PDB file of C-alpha atoms and ligand atoms in Angstrom:
ATOM      1  CA  ASN A   1      24.361   6.594  -9.219  1.00 81.00           C
ATOM      2  CA  LYS A   2      24.192   5.164  -5.665  1.00 93.00           C
ATOM      3  CA  GLU A   3      21.985   1.713  -4.434  1.00 96.00           C
ATOM      4  CA  LEU A   4      19.554   3.100  -3.260  1.00 98.00           C
ATOM      5  CA  LEU A   5      17.250   0.371  -2.975  1.00 98.00           C
ATOM      6  CA  LYS A   6      18.975  -2.726  -1.663  1.00 98.00           C
ATOM      7  CA  VAL A   7      16.802  -6.497  -1.415  1.00 98.00           C
ATOM      8  CA  GLU A   8      18.140  -9.567   0.373  1.00 98.00           C
ATOM      9  CA  HIS A   9      17.378 -13.207   0.748  1.00 98.00           C
ATOM     10  CA  LEU A  10      13.491 -11.811   0.766  1.00 98.00           C
ATOM     11  CA  LYS A  11      11.107 -14.620   1.240  1.00 98.00           C
ATOM     12  CA  LYS A  12       7.260 -14.165   1.556  1.00 98.00           C
ATOM     13  CA  TYR A  13       4.790 -17.091   2.689  1.00 98.00           C
ATOM     14  CA  PHE A  14       1.313 -17.123   2.776  1.00 97.00           C
ATOM     15  CA  ASN A  15      -0.857 -19.221   4.552  1.00 96.00           C
ATOM     16  CA  THR A  16      -3.860 -20.823   2.849  1.00 95.00           C
ATOM     17  CA  PRO A  17      -6.515 -23.829   3.563  1.00 95.00           C
ATOM     18  CA  GLY A  18      -4.272 -26.170   0.521  1.00 94.00           C
ATOM     19  CA  GLY A  19      -0.562 -25.267   3.130  1.00 96.00           C
ATOM     20  CA  VAL A  20       1.964 -22.874   3.185  1.00 97.00           C
ATOM     21  CA  LEU A  21       2.006 -20.352  -0.154  1.00 97.00           C
ATOM     22  CA  HIS A  22       5.791 -19.359  -1.296  1.00 97.00           C
ATOM     23  CA  ALA A  23       4.695 -16.352  -3.062  1.00 98.00           C
ATOM     24  CA  VAL A  24       8.562 -14.984  -2.458  1.00 98.00           C
ATOM     25  CA  ASP A  25      11.100 -16.501  -2.054  1.00 98.00           C
ATOM     26  CA  ASP A  26      14.621 -16.106  -1.741  1.00 98.00           C
ATOM     27  CA  VAL A  27      14.817 -12.681  -3.698  1.00 98.00           C
ATOM     28  CA  SER A  28      18.256 -10.593  -3.894  1.00 98.00           C
ATOM     29  CA  PHE A  29      18.155  -7.562  -6.107  1.00 98.00           C
ATOM     30  CA  SER A  30      20.127  -3.908  -5.372  1.00 98.00           C
ATOM     31  CA  ILE A  31      18.285  -0.566  -7.800  1.00 98.00           C
ATOM     32  CA  ARG A  32      20.512   2.322  -8.202  1.00 97.00           C
ATOM     33  CA  ALA A  33      19.142   5.412  -8.091  1.00 97.00           C
ATOM     34  CA  GLY A  34      17.197   6.931 -10.618  1.00 97.00           C
ATOM     35  CA  GLU A  35      16.622   3.620 -12.077  1.00 97.00           C
ATOM     36  CA  THR A  36      13.713   1.327 -13.170  1.00 97.00           C
ATOM     37  CA  LEU A  37      14.096  -1.824 -12.771  1.00 98.00           C
ATOM     38  CA  GLY A  38      11.877  -4.032 -15.105  1.00 98.00           C
ATOM     39  CA  VAL A  39       9.738  -6.737 -13.078  1.00 98.00           C
ATOM     40  CA  VAL A  40       8.155  -9.487 -15.303  1.00 97.00           C
ATOM     41  CA  GLY A  41       6.624 -12.900 -15.509  1.00 96.00           C
ATOM     42  CA  GLU A  42       2.924 -14.760 -15.509  1.00 94.00           C
ATOM     43  CA  SER A  43       0.013 -13.957 -14.166  1.00 94.00           C
ATOM     44  CA  GLY A  44       0.480 -14.962 -10.007  1.00 96.00           C
ATOM     45  CA  CYS A  45       4.146 -15.206 -10.047  1.00 97.00           C
ATOM     46  CA  GLY A  46       4.515 -12.813  -6.804  1.00 98.00           C
ATOM     47  CA  LYS A  47       5.447  -9.654  -8.400  1.00 98.00           C
ATOM     48  CA  SER A  48       2.976  -7.446  -6.828  1.00 98.00           C
ATOM     49  CA  THR A  49       3.324  -9.488  -3.145  1.00 98.00           C
ATOM     50  CA  MET A  50       7.111  -8.706  -3.542  1.00 98.00           C
ATOM     51  CA  GLY A  51       5.938  -4.868  -4.395  1.00 98.00           C
ATOM     52  CA  ARG A  52       5.000  -4.700  -1.292  1.00 97.00           C
ATOM     53  CA  ALA A  53       6.242  -6.454   0.622  1.00 98.00           C
ATOM     54  CA  ILE A  54       9.102  -4.225   0.116  1.00 98.00           C
ATOM     55  CA  LEU A  55       7.265  -1.003   1.308  1.00 98.00           C
ATOM     56  CA  ARG A  56       6.081  -3.495   4.416  1.00 97.00           C
ATOM     57  CA  LEU A  57       2.488  -3.277   2.757  1.00 96.00           C
ATOM     58  CA  HIS A  58       2.950  -7.014   3.163  1.00 95.00           C
ATOM     59  CA  GLU A  59       4.886  -8.409   6.512  1.00 97.00           C
ATOM     60  CA  PRO A  60       7.970  -9.804   4.457  1.00 98.00           C
ATOM     61  CA  THR A  61       8.319 -12.955   6.470  1.00 98.00           C
ATOM     62  CA  SER A  62      11.797 -12.307   6.110  1.00 98.00           C
ATOM     63  CA  GLY A  63      14.867 -11.013   4.882  1.00 98.00           C
ATOM     64  CA  LYS A  64      16.262  -8.095   4.119  1.00 98.00           C
ATOM     65  CA  VAL A  65      14.809  -4.080   2.564  1.00 98.00           C
ATOM     66  CA  TYR A  66      17.687  -1.560   3.185  1.00 98.00           C
ATOM     67  CA  PHE A  67      16.401   2.101   1.669  1.00 98.00           C
ATOM     68  CA  GLU A  68      19.143   4.792   1.367  1.00 97.00           C
ATOM     69  CA  GLY A  69      21.847   1.791   3.599  1.00 97.00           C
ATOM     70  CA  ASN A  70      19.066   1.746   5.769  1.00 98.00           C
ATOM     71  CA  ASP A  71      17.431  -1.469   7.742  1.00 98.00           C
ATOM     72  CA  ILE A  72      13.755  -0.561   7.678  1.00 98.00           C
ATOM     73  CA  LEU A  73      11.959  -3.604   8.675  1.00 98.00           C
ATOM     74  CA  SER A  74      13.371  -3.077  11.755  1.00 98.00           C
ATOM     75  CA  TYR A  75      11.438   0.277  11.135  1.00 98.00           C
ATOM     76  CA  ASP A  76       8.494   0.762  14.453  1.00 97.00           C
ATOM     77  CA  LYS A  77       4.799   2.335  12.497  1.00 95.00           C
ATOM     78  CA  ASN A  78       5.995   5.594  13.290  1.00 96.00           C
ATOM     79  CA  LYS A  79       9.837   6.015  11.236  1.00 97.00           C
ATOM     80  CA  MET A  80       7.700   3.927   8.739  1.00 96.00           C
ATOM     81  CA  LYS A  81       5.594   6.783   8.237  1.00 94.00           C
ATOM     82  CA  GLU A  82       7.946   9.356   7.861  1.00 95.00           C
ATOM     83  CA  LEU A  83       9.090   6.346   4.786  1.00 97.00           C
ATOM     84  CA  ARG A  84       5.999   6.292   3.697  1.00 94.00           C
ATOM     85  CA  ARG A  85       7.117  10.554   2.104  1.00 96.00           C
ATOM     86  CA  GLU A  86      10.317   8.573   0.164  1.00 97.00           C
ATOM     87  CA  MET A  87       8.774   5.308  -0.876  1.00 97.00           C
ATOM     88  CA  GLN A  88       5.405   5.544  -2.382  1.00 97.00           C
ATOM     89  CA  ILE A  89       3.030   2.415  -4.993  1.00 96.00           C
ATOM     90  CA  ILE A  90       1.290   3.572  -7.755  1.00 96.00           C
ATOM     91  CA  PHE A  91      -1.480   0.493  -8.534  1.00 94.00           C
ATOM     92  CA  GLN A  92      -3.574  -0.811 -11.792  1.00 92.00           C
ATOM     93  CA  ASP A  93      -6.652   0.665 -10.751  1.00 86.00           C
ATOM     94  CA  PRO A  94      -6.379   4.086  -8.353  1.00 80.00           C
ATOM     95  CA  PHE A  95      -9.730   4.486  -7.207  1.00 79.00           C
ATOM     96  CA  ALA A  96     -10.261   0.336  -6.338  1.00 79.00           C
ATOM     97  CA  SER A  97     -10.146   1.431  -3.210  1.00 74.00           C
ATOM     98  CA  LEU A  98     -10.013   5.186  -3.126  1.00 77.00           C
ATOM     99  CA  ASN A  99     -13.984   6.829  -1.319  1.00 83.00           C
ATOM    100  CA  PRO A 100     -15.967   6.846  -4.903  1.00 84.00           C
ATOM    101  CA  ARG A 101     -16.911  10.210  -3.674  1.00 89.00           C
ATOM    102  CA  MET A 102     -13.912  11.412  -2.832  1.00 93.00           C
ATOM    103  CA  THR A 103     -13.589  14.763  -6.118  1.00 95.00           C
ATOM    104  CA  VAL A 104     -10.524  14.446  -7.605  1.00 95.00           C
ATOM    105  CA  SER A 105      -8.805  17.294  -5.689  1.00 96.00           C
ATOM    106  CA  GLU A 106      -9.663  15.326  -2.039  1.00 95.00           C
ATOM    107  CA  ALA A 107      -8.047  12.579  -3.620  1.00 95.00           C
ATOM    108  CA  ILE A 108      -4.403  14.149  -4.628  1.00 96.00           C
ATOM    109  CA  MET A 109      -5.359  16.135  -1.644  1.00 96.00           C
ATOM    110  CA  GLU A 110      -5.512  13.241   0.866  1.00 95.00           C
ATOM    111  CA  PRO A 111      -2.025  11.965   1.118  1.00 95.00           C
ATOM    112  CA  LEU A 112      -0.966  15.748   2.094  1.00 97.00           C
ATOM    113  CA  LEU A 113      -3.598  15.964   5.553  1.00 96.00           C
ATOM    114  CA  ILE A 114      -2.777  11.980   6.434  1.00 95.00           C
ATOM    115  CA  GLN A 115       0.650  12.942   6.661  1.00 95.00           C
ATOM    116  CA  LYS A 116      -0.022  16.157   8.276  1.00 95.00           C
ATOM    117  CA  ILE A 117       2.022  18.801   5.154  1.00 95.00           C
ATOM    118  CA  TYR A 118      -0.847  21.112   5.137  1.00 96.00           C
ATOM    119  CA  ASP A 119      -3.072  21.458   7.876  1.00 94.00           C
ATOM    120  CA  LYS A 120      -7.251  21.209   6.317  1.00 92.00           C
ATOM    121  CA  LYS A 121      -7.792  24.268   7.043  1.00 95.00           C
ATOM    122  CA  ASP A 122      -5.089  25.667   5.283  1.00 96.00           C
ATOM    123  CA  LYS A 123      -7.046  25.556   2.091  1.00 95.00           C
ATOM    124  CA  GLU A 124      -4.666  28.551  -0.079  1.00 96.00           C
ATOM    125  CA  GLY A 125      -1.603  25.916   0.619  1.00 96.00           C
ATOM    126  CA  LEU A 126      -3.409  22.724  -0.258  1.00 97.00           C
ATOM    127  CA  GLN A 127      -5.543  24.402  -3.739  1.00 96.00           C
ATOM    128  CA  LYS A 128      -1.939  25.844  -5.051  1.00 97.00           C
ATOM    129  CA  ARG A 129      -0.414  22.555  -4.446  1.00 98.00           C
ATOM    130  CA  VAL A 130      -2.880  20.117  -5.740  1.00 98.00           C
ATOM    131  CA  HIS A 131      -3.028  22.563  -8.834  1.00 97.00           C
ATOM    132  CA  GLU A 132       0.494  21.871  -9.007  1.00 98.00           C
ATOM    133  CA  LEU A 133      -0.091  18.497  -8.904  1.00 98.00           C
ATOM    134  CA  MET A 134      -2.476  18.593 -11.728  1.00 98.00           C
ATOM    135  CA  ASN A 135      -0.255  20.055 -13.699  1.00 98.00           C
ATOM    136  CA  LEU A 136       2.518  18.007 -12.893  1.00 98.00           C
ATOM    137  CA  VAL A 137       0.734  14.950 -14.321  1.00 98.00           C
ATOM    138  CA  GLY A 138      -1.944  17.132 -16.734  1.00 97.00           C
ATOM    139  CA  LEU A 139      -4.562  16.567 -15.773  1.00 97.00           C
ATOM    140  CA  ALA A 140      -6.834  20.204 -16.604  1.00 96.00           C
ATOM    141  CA  GLU A 141      -7.847  22.301 -13.838  1.00 95.00           C
ATOM    142  CA  ARG A 142     -11.355  21.964 -14.892  1.00 96.00           C
ATOM    143  CA  LEU A 143     -11.400  19.371 -13.654  1.00 96.00           C
ATOM    144  CA  THR A 144     -10.875  19.664  -9.610  1.00 96.00           C
ATOM    145  CA  ASN A 145     -14.004  18.797  -8.802  1.00 96.00           C
ATOM    146  CA  SER A 146     -14.636  15.681 -11.164  1.00 96.00           C
ATOM    147  CA  TYR A 147     -15.432  12.509  -9.614  1.00 93.00           C
ATOM    148  CA  PRO A 148     -12.913   9.953 -10.644  1.00 87.00           C
ATOM    149  CA  HIS A 149     -16.311   7.789 -12.492  1.00 87.00           C
ATOM    150  CA  GLU A 150     -16.616  10.260 -14.651  1.00 91.00           C
ATOM    151  CA  LEU A 151     -12.838  10.535 -15.965  1.00 92.00           C
ATOM    152  CA  ASP A 152     -11.344   7.308 -18.723  1.00 92.00           C
ATOM    153  CA  GLY A 153      -9.004   5.408 -17.589  1.00 93.00           C
ATOM    154  CA  GLY A 154      -5.717   7.350 -18.505  1.00 95.00           C
ATOM    155  CA  ARG A 155      -6.818  10.319 -16.303  1.00 95.00           C
ATOM    156  CA  ARG A 156      -8.171   8.815 -13.536  1.00 94.00           C
ATOM    157  CA  GLN A 157      -4.311   6.764 -13.698  1.00 95.00           C
ATOM    158  CA  ARG A 158      -2.978  10.896 -13.422  1.00 96.00           C
ATOM    159  CA  ILE A 159      -4.684  10.766 -10.332  1.00 95.00           C
ATOM    160  CA  GLY A 160      -3.396   7.554  -8.232  1.00 95.00           C
ATOM    161  CA  ILE A 161       0.200   8.835 -10.515  1.00 97.00           C
ATOM    162  CA  ALA A 162      -0.700  12.858  -8.041  1.00 97.00           C
ATOM    163  CA  ARG A 163      -1.414  10.966  -5.226  1.00 96.00           C
ATOM    164  CA  ALA A 164       1.677   8.881  -5.187  1.00 96.00           C
ATOM    165  CA  LEU A 165       3.703  11.875  -6.370  1.00 98.00           C
ATOM    166  CA  ALA A 166       2.474  14.144  -3.686  1.00 97.00           C
ATOM    167  CA  LEU A 167       4.768  13.682  -0.591  1.00 97.00           C
ATOM    168  CA  ARG A 168       7.752  13.859  -2.831  1.00 97.00           C
ATOM    169  CA  PRO A 169       9.095  10.256  -2.886  1.00 98.00           C
ATOM    170  CA  LYS A 170      12.178   9.001  -4.055  1.00 98.00           C
ATOM    171  CA  PHE A 171      11.104   5.293  -4.983  1.00 98.00           C
ATOM    172  CA  ILE A 172       7.714   3.657  -6.684  1.00 98.00           C
ATOM    173  CA  VAL A 173       6.653   0.709  -6.582  1.00 98.00           C
ATOM    174  CA  CYS A 174       4.350   0.758 -10.904  1.00 98.00           C
ATOM    175  CA  ASP A 175       1.977  -2.215 -10.057  1.00 97.00           C
ATOM    176  CA  GLU A 176       0.894  -2.695 -13.139  1.00 96.00           C
ATOM    177  CA  PRO A 177      -0.007   1.183 -13.827  1.00 95.00           C
ATOM    178  CA  VAL A 178      -1.042   0.580 -17.792  1.00 95.00           C
ATOM    179  CA  SER A 179      -2.513  -2.622 -17.454  1.00 93.00           C
ATOM    180  CA  ALA A 180      -5.792  -1.683 -18.008  1.00 91.00           C
ATOM    181  CA  LEU A 181      -6.166   1.224 -20.200  1.00 94.00           C
ATOM    182  CA  ASP A 182      -6.397   1.067 -23.888  1.00 93.00           C
ATOM    183  CA  VAL A 183      -3.252   0.974 -25.716  1.00 91.00           C
ATOM    184  CA  SER A 184      -3.198   4.399 -27.452  1.00 90.00           C
ATOM    185  CA  ILE A 185      -3.060   5.288 -23.189  1.00 95.00           C
ATOM    186  CA  GLN A 186      -0.987   3.299 -22.473  1.00 95.00           C
ATOM    187  CA  ALA A 187       1.703   4.677 -24.393  1.00 94.00           C
ATOM    188  CA  GLN A 188       0.201   8.242 -22.712  1.00 96.00           C
ATOM    189  CA  ILE A 189       0.526   7.543 -19.692  1.00 96.00           C
ATOM    190  CA  LEU A 190       4.665   5.859 -20.497  1.00 96.00           C
ATOM    191  CA  ASN A 191       5.544   8.808 -21.333  1.00 96.00           C
ATOM    192  CA  LEU A 192       4.808  11.129 -18.511  1.00 97.00           C
ATOM    193  CA  MET A 193       6.020   7.956 -16.438  1.00 97.00           C
ATOM    194  CA  GLN A 194       9.340   8.278 -18.454  1.00 96.00           C
ATOM    195  CA  ASP A 195       9.352  12.184 -18.165  1.00 97.00           C
ATOM    196  CA  LEU A 196       8.736  12.661 -14.324  1.00 98.00           C
ATOM    197  CA  GLN A 197      11.480   9.752 -13.884  1.00 97.00           C
ATOM    198  CA  ASP A 198      13.813  12.718 -15.000  1.00 97.00           C
ATOM    199  CA  GLU A 199      12.148  15.750 -13.615  1.00 97.00           C
ATOM    200  CA  LEU A 200      11.577  14.340 -10.229  1.00 97.00           C
ATOM    201  CA  ASP A 201      14.838  11.960 -10.331  1.00 97.00           C
ATOM    202  CA  LEU A 202      12.656   9.221  -9.702  1.00 98.00           C
ATOM    203  CA  THR A 203      13.478   5.617  -9.291  1.00 98.00           C
ATOM    204  CA  TYR A 204      11.079   2.962 -10.255  1.00 98.00           C
ATOM    205  CA  MET A 205      10.385  -0.971  -9.813  1.00 98.00           C
ATOM    206  CA  PHE A 206       8.026  -1.498 -12.632  1.00 98.00           C
ATOM    207  CA  ILE A 207       5.857  -4.705 -12.106  1.00 97.00           C
ATOM    208  CA  THR A 208       3.411  -6.108 -14.925  1.00 96.00           C
ATOM    209  CA  HIS A 209       3.492  -9.245 -17.124  1.00 92.00           C
ATOM    210  CA  ASP A 210       3.713  -7.066 -20.944  1.00 90.00           C
ATOM    211  CA  LEU A 211       7.387  -7.572 -20.924  1.00 90.00           C
ATOM    212  CA  SER A 212       6.547  -5.173 -24.312  1.00 88.00           C
ATOM    213  CA  VAL A 213       5.779  -2.672 -21.925  1.00 88.00           C
ATOM    214  CA  VAL A 214       9.243  -2.086 -19.781  1.00 88.00           C
ATOM    215  CA  LYS A 215      11.491  -3.164 -22.900  1.00 88.00           C
ATOM    216  CA  HIS A 216      12.368   0.826 -23.867  1.00 83.00           C
ATOM    217  CA  PHE A 217      12.019   1.710 -20.133  1.00 86.00           C
ATOM    218  CA  SER A 218      13.755  -0.515 -17.584  1.00 95.00           C
ATOM    219  CA  ASN A 219      16.986  -0.035 -17.246  1.00 95.00           C
ATOM    220  CA  GLN A 220      17.136  -3.824 -15.771  1.00 96.00           C
ATOM    221  CA  ILE A 221      15.093  -6.713 -15.779  1.00 97.00           C
ATOM    222  CA  MET A 222      14.160  -8.838 -13.301  1.00 97.00           C
ATOM    223  CA  VAL A 223      12.484 -12.527 -15.176  1.00 97.00           C
ATOM    224  CA  MET A 224       9.673 -14.185 -11.367  1.00 98.00           C
ATOM    225  CA  TYR A 225       9.388 -17.621 -11.565  1.00 97.00           C
ATOM    226  CA  LEU A 226       7.053 -19.375  -9.037  1.00 97.00           C
ATOM    227  CA  GLY A 227       8.338 -16.809  -7.081  1.00 98.00           C
ATOM    228  CA  GLN A 228      11.910 -17.040  -7.540  1.00 98.00           C
ATOM    229  CA  MET A 229      13.840 -14.626  -9.960  1.00 98.00           C
ATOM    230  CA  VAL A 230      15.039 -16.518 -12.459  1.00 97.00           C
ATOM    231  CA  GLU A 231      17.156 -14.010 -13.930  1.00 95.00           C
ATOM    232  CA  MET A 232      18.001 -10.702 -13.963  1.00 96.00           C
ATOM    233  CA  ALA A 233      19.792  -8.522 -16.891  1.00 95.00           C
ATOM    234  CA  PRO A 234      20.885  -5.130 -17.942  1.00 95.00           C
ATOM    235  CA  THR A 235      18.302  -5.083 -20.982  1.00 93.00           C
ATOM    236  CA  GLU A 236      20.323  -4.506 -23.196  1.00 91.00           C
ATOM    237  CA  VAL A 237      22.215  -7.585 -22.630  1.00 91.00           C
ATOM    238  CA  LEU A 238      18.598  -9.610 -22.639  1.00 87.00           C
ATOM    239  CA  PHE A 239      17.780  -8.627 -26.231  1.00 83.00           C
ATOM    240  CA  LYS A 240      20.608  -8.596 -27.885  1.00 79.00           C
ATOM    241  CA  ASN A 241      20.582  -9.678 -31.181  1.00 66.00           C
ATOM    242  CA  PRO A 242      22.893 -13.222 -30.562  1.00 60.00           C
TER     243      PRO A 242
HETATM  244  P1  ADP B 301       1.569 -11.510  -9.343  1.00 87.62           P
HETATM  245  O1  ADP B 301       1.998 -10.372  -8.964  1.00 87.62           O
HETATM  246  O2  ADP B 301       2.896 -11.992 -10.462  1.00 87.62           O
HETATM  247  O3  ADP B 301       0.073 -12.026 -10.810  1.00 87.62           O
HETATM  248  P2  ADP B 301       0.845 -12.039  -7.041  1.00 87.62           P
HETATM  249  O4  ADP B 301       2.295 -11.477  -5.718  1.00 87.62           O
HETATM  250  O5  ADP B 301      -0.171 -11.090  -7.085  1.00 87.62           O
HETATM  251  O6  ADP B 301       1.571 -12.701  -8.299  1.00 87.62           O
HETATM  252  O7  ADP B 301       0.598 -13.264  -6.261  1.00 87.62           O
HETATM  253  C1  ADP B 301       1.356 -14.315  -6.136  1.00 87.62           C
HETATM  254  C2  ADP B 301       0.673 -15.796  -5.256  1.00 87.62           C
HETATM  255  O8  ADP B 301       0.628 -15.682  -4.052  1.00 87.62           O
HETATM  256  C3  ADP B 301      -0.224 -16.115  -5.752  1.00 87.62           C
HETATM  257  O9  ADP B 301      -0.620 -17.765  -5.398  1.00 87.62           O
HETATM  258  C4  ADP B 301      -1.304 -15.586  -5.292  1.00 87.62           C
HETATM  259  O10 ADP B 301      -2.502 -15.828  -4.874  1.00 87.62           O
HETATM  260  C5  ADP B 301      -0.801 -14.901  -3.814  1.00 87.62           C
HETATM  261  N1  ADP B 301      -1.347 -14.934  -2.808  1.00 87.62           N
HETATM  262  C6  ADP B 301      -1.162 -13.845  -2.908  1.00 87.62           C
HETATM  263  N2  ADP B 301      -2.024 -12.341  -2.049  1.00 87.62           N
HETATM  264  C7  ADP B 301      -1.875 -12.739  -1.489  1.00 87.62           C
HETATM  265  C8  ADP B 301      -2.751 -13.309   0.363  1.00 87.62           C
HETATM  266  N3  ADP B 301      -3.223 -12.035   0.732  1.00 87.62           N
HETATM  267  N4  ADP B 301      -3.400 -14.304   1.102  1.00 87.62           N
HETATM  268  C9  ADP B 301      -2.329 -15.938   0.433  1.00 87.62           C
HETATM  269  N5  ADP B 301      -2.118 -15.933  -1.167  1.00 87.62           N
HETATM  270  C10 ADP B 301      -1.956 -14.737  -1.443  1.00 87.62           C
HETATM  271  P1  ADP B 302      -4.065  -6.091   0.142  1.00 87.62           P
HETATM  272  O1  ADP B 302      -2.412  -6.352  -0.126  1.00 87.62           O
HETATM  273  O2  ADP B 302      -4.895  -4.738   0.124  1.00 87.62           O
HETATM  274  O3  ADP B 302      -4.598  -6.253   1.668  1.00 87.62           O
HETATM  275  P2  ADP B 302      -4.534  -8.100  -2.192  1.00 87.62           P
HETATM  276  O4  ADP B 302      -4.930  -7.951  -3.258  1.00 87.62           O
HETATM  277  O5  ADP B 302      -3.089  -9.146  -1.455  1.00 87.62           O
HETATM  278  O6  ADP B 302      -5.046  -7.008  -1.402  1.00 87.62           O
HETATM  279  O7  ADP B 302      -5.930  -8.473  -0.545  1.00 87.62           O
HETATM  280  C1  ADP B 302      -6.863  -8.290  -0.656  1.00 87.62           C
HETATM  281  C2  ADP B 302      -7.396  -9.653   0.205  1.00 87.62           C
HETATM  282  O8  ADP B 302      -7.802 -10.971  -0.093  1.00 87.62           O
HETATM  283  C3  ADP B 302      -6.848  -8.924   1.380  1.00 87.62           C
HETATM  284  O9  ADP B 302      -7.490 -10.013   2.544  1.00 87.62           O
HETATM  285  C4  ADP B 302      -5.807 -11.404   1.045  1.00 87.62           C
HETATM  286  O10 ADP B 302      -5.839 -12.292   2.704  1.00 87.62           O
HETATM  287  C5  ADP B 302      -6.948 -11.719   0.068  1.00 87.62           C
HETATM  288  N1  ADP B 302      -5.941 -11.647  -0.957  1.00 87.62           N
HETATM  289  C6  ADP B 302      -5.886 -11.706  -1.541  1.00 87.62           C
HETATM  290  N2  ADP B 302      -4.792 -12.804  -2.563  1.00 87.62           N
HETATM  291  C7  ADP B 302      -5.139 -13.737  -2.565  1.00 87.62           C
HETATM  292  C8  ADP B 302      -5.067 -15.497  -2.134  1.00 87.62           C
HETATM  293  N3  ADP B 302      -4.293 -15.382  -3.855  1.00 87.62           N
HETATM  294  N4  ADP B 302      -5.831 -16.566  -1.341  1.00 87.62           N
HETATM  295  C9  ADP B 302      -6.421 -15.780  -0.546  1.00 87.62           C
HETATM  296  N5  ADP B 302      -6.359 -14.267  -0.489  1.00 87.62           N
HETATM  297  C10 ADP B 302      -5.903 -14.073  -0.900  1.00 87.62           C
END
């Protein structure tokens, strides 16, 4: 498979009252199309900051990010907006930052409207696409007008996944997507994400503090510590029996 994402000497520093914090400190790696890179390490080691810096949700301090060979840190606002269709993120709690008065269908519709994939007046087209996305992530159509607080964590995360998939991306940063879920639900969501990867040819960067989550799922695993990459290896090499 072709290289999809290449990151070179990525740094993200924060100015804090205590001084400059090297949250991501010179990390380089690449991911091939269709693969999953698992990113593990203890809380606070910089995983989430790295994922967000790659998507420019946090502007990197320095370094290069190439997506399909293009230097995306040189993109202006308009080109970045276009790139959002290709690169998405799934959060631990998709509704932490969403309006609680939004229904399931409104939540899934939002990216389609922001990116003007559909016109607001095209109710029929929108509803068809929303139902398609709900089916894709295993959400019953009867939940279309439910509110997120009425649903369990697993269903809420399915909505988060549907939102991320709405624009047909190639690459998704998965930032602790199952960490807030019961273990039995975790397995369901992980299976769903794996099925979607095969079906839609997705490439994942899968961030987790729990190595067991990515052990069976990643092609490669990166271990971070204090903002740096201390190890990166194919999963089977990392876990081979001595
Ligand atoms: P992880 O995802 O591995 O738990 P984070 O990327 O969230 O780690 O955090 C890495 C470090 O950067 C931590 O010390 C965290 O407190 C700090 N940090 C994260 N975001 C910010 C921010 N917006 N401003 C200042 N410091 C931050
Ligand atoms: P986002 O990327 O959506 O802004 P974050 O969790 O990175 O979300 O940060 C939310 C807010 O909290 C930001 O204003 C950020 O500056 C602040 N913040 C997050 N982590 C830290 C931290 N460790 N130290 C100081 N401020 C932080």
